[in-house]
């Protein structure tokens, strides 16, 4: 019955309004407010799911969803998730589930090879046996940032001879102002002083990427003030505009101060399995960690974020916990990976299965074809925008995100332009035929058109563009 529901959902999702028209609190009015005393047939539960839950869903699986970076899916990914849930393993140590641990290690090493990561990042280095590097699958990029921030924090405290965490007020961290907001949240959780979190301004001259010169100036000023540069977040594919921070140049700056460099490639990292996009992470051999999320663009359902580090000991030194009840011969032998020591919690899901199933089922060629198809559709949309003089592309397109807006005209101020573009977005979203989101880039209100939903085809992109043109014409006719 559940499998039938999934099949029916994917057959019908294209015809459903992408954004629901419900009001806050709607679900409590449709479902009973107290837990049921007696059992009910499963078909009753499924009936309530169809009638109450589905109408209140924002359909990320819809081919008409263009608002945010995609949450991609596939038959292999769903099957992997379903089977892992059925097995319900809790693989905190190798002994707790040898296959779950080794599958995760294998899947991470496969993906590292597709990304052409240096061997220093993989779990095994051929005949030489186990290397110092390795990876772990986490839930989200936030977790990857948090665990690496903690590892970098502890390493910096040891480096400056701090007694415990007393020296934490001297530690500084750095990121471009386009870096995802979750970075600043994770800095707070890792205990960094908010006054020591540097948001480096970006500008149109660098396509809103981190400027190494400004970064160096900020770090040098902190060193001169007696502070300790600790961590730099380098983003490949920012959320607002898909800006790409220059990995190699950032690593050059960091090396001078012994600061940890982390690459956040949550979205665009998937594109780097294609040779034509791999240059975006050139210099990765000189960073300390890199993370990317196959659940965004590599057909592996949420949640699945892959983190690789050059030296796993720097993570485990901060995160390892070994109570008596978890001690065992395999762990104490040092020949196995206990993934609990590379994450925040102890318990963990069998995420490696779905990632392995996706790569094993589709292979590198199909996954690359998927990425290239999305980029081609985004390029087609970008060309359409540029061909209509009512609109402008605000920043160059790097991958499959197009940032555009109605072009200010006839003496329009930026405030007027924001109003027009906001109205366009709201009208589009109310139709249920497309869903777009917005951002602010360089002080401009900008519409984001993100291609990449798993079921998206060229016809959906063309239909969305026609709807944008039609709605804009209607707006101008009402002025």
Coordinates of C-alpha atoms in Angstrom, one line a residue:
X1 CA 0.0 0.0 0.0
X2 CA 2.8 2.4 0.8
X3 CA 4.7 1.5 -2.3
X4 CA 1.6 2.1 -4.4
X5 CA 1.2 5.5 -2.7
X6 CA 4.7 6.4 -3.7
X7 CA 4.2 5.3 -7.3
X8 CA 0.9 7.2 -7.5
X9 CA 2.4 10.3 -6.0
X10 CA 5.2 10.5 -8.6
X11 CA 2.7 10.0 -11.3
X12 CA 0.5 12.8 -10.1
X13 CA 2.9 15.3 -8.5
X14 CA 3.3 17.3 -11.7
X15 CA -0.4 18.2 -11.7
X16 CA -0.5 19.3 -8.0
X17 CA 0.0 22.9 -6.9
X18 CA 3.7 23.2 -6.1
X19 CA 3.0 25.6 -3.1
X20 CA -0.1 24.7 -1.1
X21 CA -2.8 27.2 -0.3
X22 CA -3.4 26.2 3.3
X23 CA -3.3 28.4 6.3
X24 CA -1.3 27.9 9.5
X25 CA -3.0 25.4 11.8
X26 CA -5.0 23.7 9.0
X27 CA -3.8 20.2 9.8
X28 CA -5.0 20.2 13.4
X29 CA -8.5 21.0 12.2
X30 CA -8.5 18.0 9.9
X31 CA -7.0 15.3 12.2
X32 CA -8.1 14.4 15.7
X33 CA -6.3 16.4 18.4
X34 CA -5.9 13.5 20.8
X35 CA -4.0 10.2 20.2
X36 CA -6.3 7.3 19.3
X37 CA -7.1 4.8 22.0
X38 CA -7.9 1.9 19.6
X39 CA -6.0 0.6 16.6
X40 CA -7.3 1.4 13.1
X41 CA -6.8 -0.4 9.7
X42 CA -3.8 0.8 7.8
X43 CA -6.0 1.9 4.9
X44 CA -7.7 4.4 7.3
X45 CA -4.3 5.9 8.1
X46 CA -3.4 6.1 4.4
X47 CA -6.8 7.7 3.6
X48 CA -6.0 10.5 6.1
X49 CA -2.5 10.9 4.7
X50 CA -4.0 11.5 1.2
X51 CA -6.8 13.7 2.3
X52 CA -5.1 15.8 5.0
X53 CA -1.4 15.7 4.6
X54 CA -0.8 15.7 0.8
X55 CA -2.8 18.9 0.2
X56 CA -0.6 20.7 2.7
X57 CA 2.7 19.7 1.2
X58 CA 5.1 21.9 -0.7
X59 CA 6.0 19.5 -3.5
X60 CA 9.8 19.5 -3.7
X61 CA 9.5 16.5 -6.1
X62 CA 7.4 18.6 -8.5
X63 CA 9.1 19.3 -11.9
X64 CA 7.7 22.8 -11.4
X65 CA 9.7 23.5 -8.3
X66 CA 12.4 26.1 -8.9
X67 CA 12.7 27.8 -5.6
X68 CA 15.7 26.3 -3.8
X69 CA 18.5 23.9 -4.6
X70 CA 16.9 20.6 -5.5
X71 CA 16.3 17.7 -3.1
X72 CA 16.9 15.1 -5.7
X73 CA 15.6 11.5 -5.6
X74 CA 15.6 8.3 -7.6
X75 CA 14.2 4.8 -7.5
X76 CA 17.6 3.5 -6.3
X77 CA 17.8 6.2 -3.6
X78 CA 14.2 5.5 -2.4
X79 CA 14.9 1.7 -2.4
X80 CA 18.1 2.2 -0.4
X81 CA 16.2 4.4 2.2
X82 CA 13.4 1.9 2.5
X83 CA 15.7 -1.1 2.9
X84 CA 17.9 0.7 5.5
X85 CA 14.8 1.7 7.4
X86 CA 13.6 -1.9 7.4
X87 CA 17.0 -3.2 8.7
X88 CA 17.0 -0.3 11.2
X89 CA 20.6 -0.8 12.1
X90 CA 22.4 1.5 14.5
X91 CA 25.9 1.4 13.3
X92 CA 27.8 3.4 15.9
X93 CA 30.8 1.0 15.8
X94 CA 32.1 -1.4 13.3
X95 CA 31.1 -4.3 15.5
X96 CA 27.5 -2.9 15.8
X97 CA 27.1 -3.4 12.1
X98 CA 30.2 -4.3 10.1
X99 CA 28.4 -4.1 6.7
X100 CA 26.9 -0.7 7.5
X101 CA 30.3 0.7 8.4
X102 CA 32.2 -0.8 5.5
X103 CA 29.5 0.1 3.0
X104 CA 29.7 3.8 4.1
X105 CA 33.5 3.7 3.8
X106 CA 33.3 2.2 0.4
X107 CA 30.6 4.6 -0.9
X108 CA 32.6 7.5 0.4
X109 CA 35.8 6.3 -1.3
X110 CA 33.8 5.7 -4.6
X111 CA 32.5 9.2 -4.5
X112 CA 35.9 10.6 -3.6
X113 CA 37.2 8.9 -6.8
X114 CA 34.5 10.5 -8.9
X115 CA 35.4 13.8 -7.5
X116 CA 39.1 13.1 -8.0
X117 CA 39.9 13.9 -4.4
X118 CA 43.5 13.4 -3.4
X119 CA 44.3 10.0 -1.8
X120 CA 45.0 11.8 1.4
X121 CA 41.2 12.1 1.8
X122 CA 40.2 8.5 1.3
X123 CA 39.8 5.8 3.9
X124 CA 42.1 3.3 2.2
X125 CA 45.2 4.1 0.2
X126 CA 45.8 0.8 -1.7
X127 CA 48.7 -1.4 -0.7
X128 CA 49.8 1.0 1.9
X129 CA 46.7 0.1 3.9
X130 CA 44.9 2.7 6.0
X131 CA 45.8 6.3 5.5
X132 CA 45.3 9.3 7.8
X133 CA 42.3 10.6 5.9
X134 CA 38.8 9.4 5.6
X135 CA 35.1 10.3 5.5
X136 CA 31.8 10.1 7.2
X137 CA 28.2 10.5 6.1
X138 CA 26.3 13.0 8.1
X139 CA 22.8 14.5 7.9
X140 CA 23.5 18.0 6.7
X141 CA 26.2 20.5 5.9
X142 CA 25.5 22.1 9.3
X143 CA 26.9 19.0 11.0
X144 CA 29.9 18.9 8.7
X145 CA 30.7 22.5 9.6
X146 CA 30.1 21.9 13.3
X147 CA 32.4 18.9 13.7
X148 CA 35.2 20.6 11.7
X149 CA 34.8 23.8 13.6
X150 CA 35.2 21.9 16.9
X151 CA 38.2 20.0 15.6
X152 CA 39.8 23.3 14.4
X153 CA 39.0 25.0 17.6
X154 CA 40.7 22.3 19.7
X155 CA 43.7 22.2 17.5
X156 CA 44.1 26.0 17.7
X157 CA 43.8 25.9 21.5
X158 CA 46.5 23.3 21.7
X159 CA 48.7 25.3 19.3
X160 CA 48.5 28.4 21.4
X161 CA 49.1 26.6 24.7
X162 CA 45.6 27.3 26.1
X163 CA 44.7 25.8 29.5
X164 CA 41.4 24.1 28.6
X165 CA 39.1 26.5 26.7
X166 CA 40.3 29.6 28.4
X167 CA 41.9 30.8 25.2
X168 CA 38.8 30.5 23.0
X169 CA 38.1 34.2 23.1
X170 CA 41.3 34.7 21.0
X171 CA 40.2 32.4 18.2
X172 CA 38.9 33.9 15.0
X173 CA 36.9 32.4 12.0
X174 CA 36.4 33.7 8.5
X175 CA 33.9 33.4 5.7
X176 CA 32.6 35.5 2.8
X177 CA 29.3 37.4 3.4
X178 CA 27.7 35.1 0.9
X179 CA 28.4 32.0 3.0
X180 CA 25.3 30.1 4.1
X181 CA 23.9 31.4 7.4
X182 CA 24.2 28.0 8.9
X183 CA 28.0 28.6 9.2
X184 CA 27.5 31.5 11.6
X185 CA 25.0 29.4 13.6
X186 CA 27.5 26.6 13.9
X187 CA 30.2 29.0 15.0
X188 CA 27.9 30.0 17.8
X189 CA 27.3 26.4 18.8
X190 CA 31.1 25.6 18.7
X191 CA 31.6 28.4 21.3
X192 CA 33.3 31.1 19.2
X193 CA 32.9 34.6 20.4
X194 CA 30.5 36.4 18.0
X195 CA 32.9 39.4 18.0
X196 CA 35.6 37.1 16.4
X197 CA 33.5 35.8 13.5
X198 CA 34.6 37.7 10.4
X199 CA 32.2 38.1 7.5
X200 CA 34.3 39.3 4.6
X201 CA 32.5 41.7 2.2
X202 CA 32.1 40.5 -1.4
X203 CA 31.3 42.5 -4.5
X204 CA 30.3 42.4 -8.1
X205 CA 33.9 42.8 -9.2
X206 CA 34.6 39.2 -8.0
X207 CA 31.1 37.8 -8.8
X208 CA 30.5 37.9 -5.0
X209 CA 33.2 35.3 -4.3
X210 CA 35.6 35.6 -1.3
X211 CA 38.5 38.0 -2.1
X212 CA 41.8 36.5 -0.9
X213 CA 43.3 39.9 -0.6
X214 CA 40.5 41.1 1.8
X215 CA 40.8 37.8 3.6
X216 CA 44.5 38.2 4.1
X217 CA 44.1 41.8 5.4
X218 CA 41.5 40.7 7.9
X219 CA 43.6 37.8 9.2
X220 CA 46.7 39.9 9.4
X221 CA 44.9 42.6 11.4
X222 CA 43.7 39.9 13.8
X223 CA 47.2 38.5 14.2
X224 CA 48.5 42.0 14.9
X225 CA 45.9 42.3 17.6
X226 CA 47.0 39.1 19.3
X227 CA 44.2 36.9 18.0
X228 CA 44.5 33.3 16.5
X229 CA 43.2 32.6 13.0
X230 CA 41.5 29.3 13.3
X231 CA 39.1 28.4 10.5
X232 CA 38.1 29.6 7.0
X233 CA 35.0 28.4 5.3
X234 CA 35.4 28.4 1.5
X235 CA 32.1 27.9 -0.4
X236 CA 31.8 26.3 -3.9
X237 CA 28.4 27.4 -5.0
X238 CA 26.9 29.9 -2.6
X239 CA 23.1 29.7 -1.9
X240 CA 22.3 33.2 -3.1
X241 CA 24.2 33.4 -6.3
X242 CA 26.3 30.2 -6.8
X243 CA 29.5 32.2 -6.3
X244 CA 32.6 30.1 -6.1
X245 CA 35.3 31.1 -3.6
X246 CA 38.9 30.5 -5.0
X247 CA 39.9 27.4 -3.1
X248 CA 43.6 27.5 -4.0
X249 CA 44.1 31.2 -3.2
X250 CA 42.3 30.8 0.1
X251 CA 44.4 27.8 1.0
X252 CA 47.5 29.9 0.2
X253 CA 46.4 32.5 2.8
X254 CA 45.5 29.9 5.4
X255 CA 48.8 28.1 5.2
X256 CA 50.6 31.3 6.3
X257 CA 48.6 31.2 9.6
X258 CA 48.0 27.5 10.1
X259 CA 44.3 28.0 9.9
X260 CA 41.9 25.1 9.0
X261 CA 40.2 25.4 5.6
X262 CA 36.9 23.8 5.0
X263 CA 35.2 23.6 1.6
X264 CA 31.4 23.8 1.7
X265 CA 30.4 22.3 -1.7
X266 CA 27.0 21.2 -0.5
X267 CA 25.2 21.9 -3.8
X268 CA 27.9 22.4 -6.5
X269 CA 30.1 19.6 -5.3
X270 CA 28.0 17.1 -7.2
X271 CA 28.8 18.9 -10.5
X272 CA 32.5 18.3 -9.8
X273 CA 32.1 14.7 -10.8
X274 CA 32.0 16.1 -14.4
X275 CA 35.5 16.9 -15.7
X276 CA 34.4 20.3 -17.0
X277 CA 33.4 21.5 -13.5
X278 CA 36.2 19.8 -11.5
X279 CA 38.4 22.9 -11.7
X280 CA 36.1 24.6 -9.2
X281 CA 37.7 22.6 -6.4
X282 CA 41.3 22.9 -7.7
X283 CA 43.5 23.3 -4.7
X284 CA 41.5 20.8 -2.6
X285 CA 44.7 18.9 -1.8
X286 CA 45.8 21.8 0.4
X287 CA 42.6 22.1 2.5
X288 CA 41.7 20.3 5.6
X289 CA 38.2 19.1 4.9
X290 CA 35.5 19.2 2.2
X291 CA 31.8 18.4 2.3
X292 CA 29.1 18.0 -0.3
X293 CA 25.5 16.7 -0.2
X294 CA 24.4 14.1 -2.7
X295 CA 20.8 14.6 -1.5
X296 CA 20.9 18.0 -3.2
X297 CA 21.9 17.1 -6.8
X298 CA 23.1 13.5 -7.0
X299 CA 19.8 11.6 -6.8
X300 CA 20.2 10.4 -3.2
X301 CA 17.3 11.3 -1.0
X302 CA 17.6 13.4 2.1
X303 CA 19.6 13.2 4.3
X304 CA 23.1 12.5 3.0
X305 CA 26.0 14.9 3.5
X306 CA 29.5 13.5 2.8
X307 CA 32.4 14.9 4.8
X308 CA 36.1 14.1 4.0
X309 CA 39.0 15.1 6.1
X310 CA 42.8 14.9 5.5
X311 CA 43.5 13.7 9.0
X312 CA 40.7 11.8 10.8
X313 CA 42.6 11.9 14.1
X314 CA 41.9 15.7 14.3
X315 CA 38.2 14.9 14.3
X316 CA 38.4 11.9 16.6
X317 CA 40.6 13.7 19.1
X318 CA 37.7 16.1 19.7
X319 CA 34.7 13.8 19.2
X320 CA 35.7 10.3 20.4
X321 CA 33.9 8.8 23.3
X322 CA 34.4 5.2 24.4
X323 CA 32.3 4.1 27.4
X324 CA 32.9 0.6 28.7
X325 CA 29.8 -0.9 27.0
X326 CA 31.1 0.1 23.5
X327 CA 34.6 -1.3 24.0
X328 CA 35.3 -4.3 21.8
X329 CA 38.3 -6.1 20.2
X330 CA 37.8 -4.8 16.7
X331 CA 37.7 -1.1 17.8
X332 CA 40.7 -1.6 20.1
X333 CA 42.7 -3.3 17.3
X334 CA 42.8 0.0 15.3
X335 CA 42.0 -1.8 12.1
X336 CA 38.4 -0.6 11.7
X337 CA 36.6 2.7 11.5
X338 CA 34.1 3.6 14.2
X339 CA 32.1 6.4 12.6
X340 CA 30.6 7.5 15.9
X341 CA 33.8 9.3 16.6
X342 CA 33.5 11.5 13.6
X343 CA 30.0 13.0 14.4
X344 CA 28.1 14.8 17.1
X345 CA 26.0 11.9 18.3
X346 CA 26.6 8.2 18.8
X347 CA 23.7 6.5 17.0
X348 CA 23.6 6.7 13.3
X349 CA 21.5 5.7 10.3
X350 CA 22.6 3.3 7.5
X351 CA 23.0 6.2 5.0
X352 CA 25.7 4.6 3.1
X353 CA 23.4 2.0 1.6
X354 CA 21.3 4.5 -0.5
X355 CA 24.4 6.3 -1.7
X356 CA 26.0 3.0 -2.8
X357 CA 22.8 1.9 -4.4
X358 CA 22.6 5.1 -6.4
X359 CA 26.2 4.9 -7.7
X360 CA 26.0 1.1 -8.3
X361 CA 22.7 1.4 -10.2
X362 CA 23.3 4.5 -12.3
X363 CA 27.1 4.6 -12.7
X364 CA 29.3 7.6 -13.2
X365 CA 28.1 8.2 -16.8
X366 CA 24.4 8.5 -15.9
X367 CA 25.1 10.7 -12.9
X368 CA 27.2 13.0 -15.1
X369 CA 24.4 13.0 -17.7
X370 CA 21.9 14.1 -15.0
X371 CA 24.1 17.0 -14.0
X372 CA 24.8 18.1 -17.5
X373 CA 21.1 18.0 -18.5
X374 CA 20.2 20.3 -15.6
X375 CA 23.0 22.7 -16.5
X376 CA 21.9 22.7 -20.1
X377 CA 18.3 23.6 -19.1
X378 CA 19.5 26.4 -16.8
X379 CA 21.6 27.7 -19.7
X380 CA 18.5 27.6 -21.9
X381 CA 16.5 29.6 -19.3
X382 CA 19.4 32.1 -18.9
X383 CA 19.5 32.7 -22.7
X384 CA 15.7 33.3 -22.7
X385 CA 16.1 35.9 -19.9
X386 CA 18.9 37.7 -21.8
X387 CA 16.8 37.7 -25.0
X388 CA 13.9 39.6 -23.3
X389 CA 15.0 43.2 -22.6
X390 CA 12.5 43.5 -19.8
X391 CA 14.7 41.3 -17.7
X392 CA 18.3 41.1 -16.7
X393 CA 20.6 38.3 -15.4
X394 CA 22.1 39.7 -12.2
X395 CA 25.1 37.5 -11.7
X396 CA 26.9 35.1 -14.1
X397 CA 25.5 31.5 -14.0
X398 CA 28.0 28.9 -12.8
X399 CA 25.9 25.8 -12.5
X400 CA 22.1 25.4 -12.7
X401 CA 20.9 28.5 -10.8
X402 CA 19.9 31.6 -12.7
X403 CA 19.5 34.9 -10.7
X404 CA 17.4 37.4 -12.6
X405 CA 14.9 40.2 -12.2
X406 CA 12.7 42.6 -14.0
X407 CA 15.1 45.3 -15.2
X408 CA 14.6 48.7 -13.6
X409 CA 13.3 51.1 -16.3
X410 CA 11.6 54.4 -16.8
X411 CA 13.2 56.1 -13.7
X412 CA 12.4 53.1 -11.4
X413 CA 14.3 53.2 -8.1
X414 CA 15.7 50.1 -6.5
X415 CA 12.8 50.2 -4.1
X416 CA 10.4 50.2 -7.1
X417 CA 12.3 47.3 -8.7
X418 CA 12.1 45.3 -5.6
X419 CA 8.3 45.9 -5.4
X420 CA 7.8 44.8 -9.0
X421 CA 9.9 41.7 -8.6
X422 CA 8.4 40.7 -5.4
X423 CA 4.9 41.1 -6.9
X424 CA 6.0 38.9 -9.9
X425 CA 7.2 36.2 -7.5
X426 CA 4.1 36.2 -5.5
X427 CA 1.8 36.1 -8.5
X428 CA 3.8 33.2 -10.0
X429 CA 3.7 31.2 -6.7
X430 CA 0.0 31.7 -6.3
X431 CA -0.7 30.1 -9.6
X432 CA 0.5 26.7 -8.3
X433 CA 2.2 26.2 -11.6
X434 CA 5.7 27.2 -10.5
X435 CA 7.5 28.0 -7.3
X436 CA 10.4 30.5 -7.2
X437 CA 12.3 32.1 -4.3
X438 CA 14.3 35.3 -3.9
X439 CA 17.5 36.5 -2.5
X440 CA 19.4 39.8 -2.1
X441 CA 22.6 40.2 -4.1
X442 CA 24.6 43.5 -4.0
X443 CA 21.6 45.2 -2.4
X444 CA 19.3 44.1 -5.2
X445 CA 16.1 42.0 -4.8
X446 CA 16.7 39.0 -7.1
X447 CA 14.6 36.0 -8.2
X448 CA 16.3 32.6 -8.0
X449 CA 15.4 30.0 -10.7
X450 CA 17.0 26.7 -9.6
X451 CA 16.9 23.9 -12.1
X452 CA 17.3 20.3 -10.9
X453 CA 14.2 18.6 -9.6
X454 CA 14.5 14.9 -10.3
X455 CA 11.6 14.8 -12.7
X456 CA 12.3 18.1 -14.5
X457 CA 12.4 18.2 -18.3
X458 CA 13.0 21.0 -20.8
X459 CA 9.3 21.4 -21.2
X460 CA 8.9 22.4 -17.6
X461 CA 11.5 25.1 -17.8
X462 CA 10.0 26.4 -21.0
X463 CA 6.5 26.5 -19.4
X464 CA 7.8 28.3 -16.4
X465 CA 9.5 31.0 -18.6
X466 CA 6.3 31.4 -20.6
X467 CA 4.4 31.9 -17.3
X468 CA 7.0 34.5 -16.2
X469 CA 6.6 36.4 -19.4
X470 CA 2.8 36.2 -19.4
X471 CA 2.6 37.4 -15.8
X472 CA 5.0 40.2 -16.4
X473 CA 3.0 41.4 -19.3
X474 CA -0.2 41.3 -17.2
X475 CA 1.5 43.4 -14.5
X476 CA 2.6 46.0 -16.9
X477 CA -0.9 46.2 -18.4
X478 CA -2.3 47.0 -15.0
X479 CA 0.1 49.9 -14.4

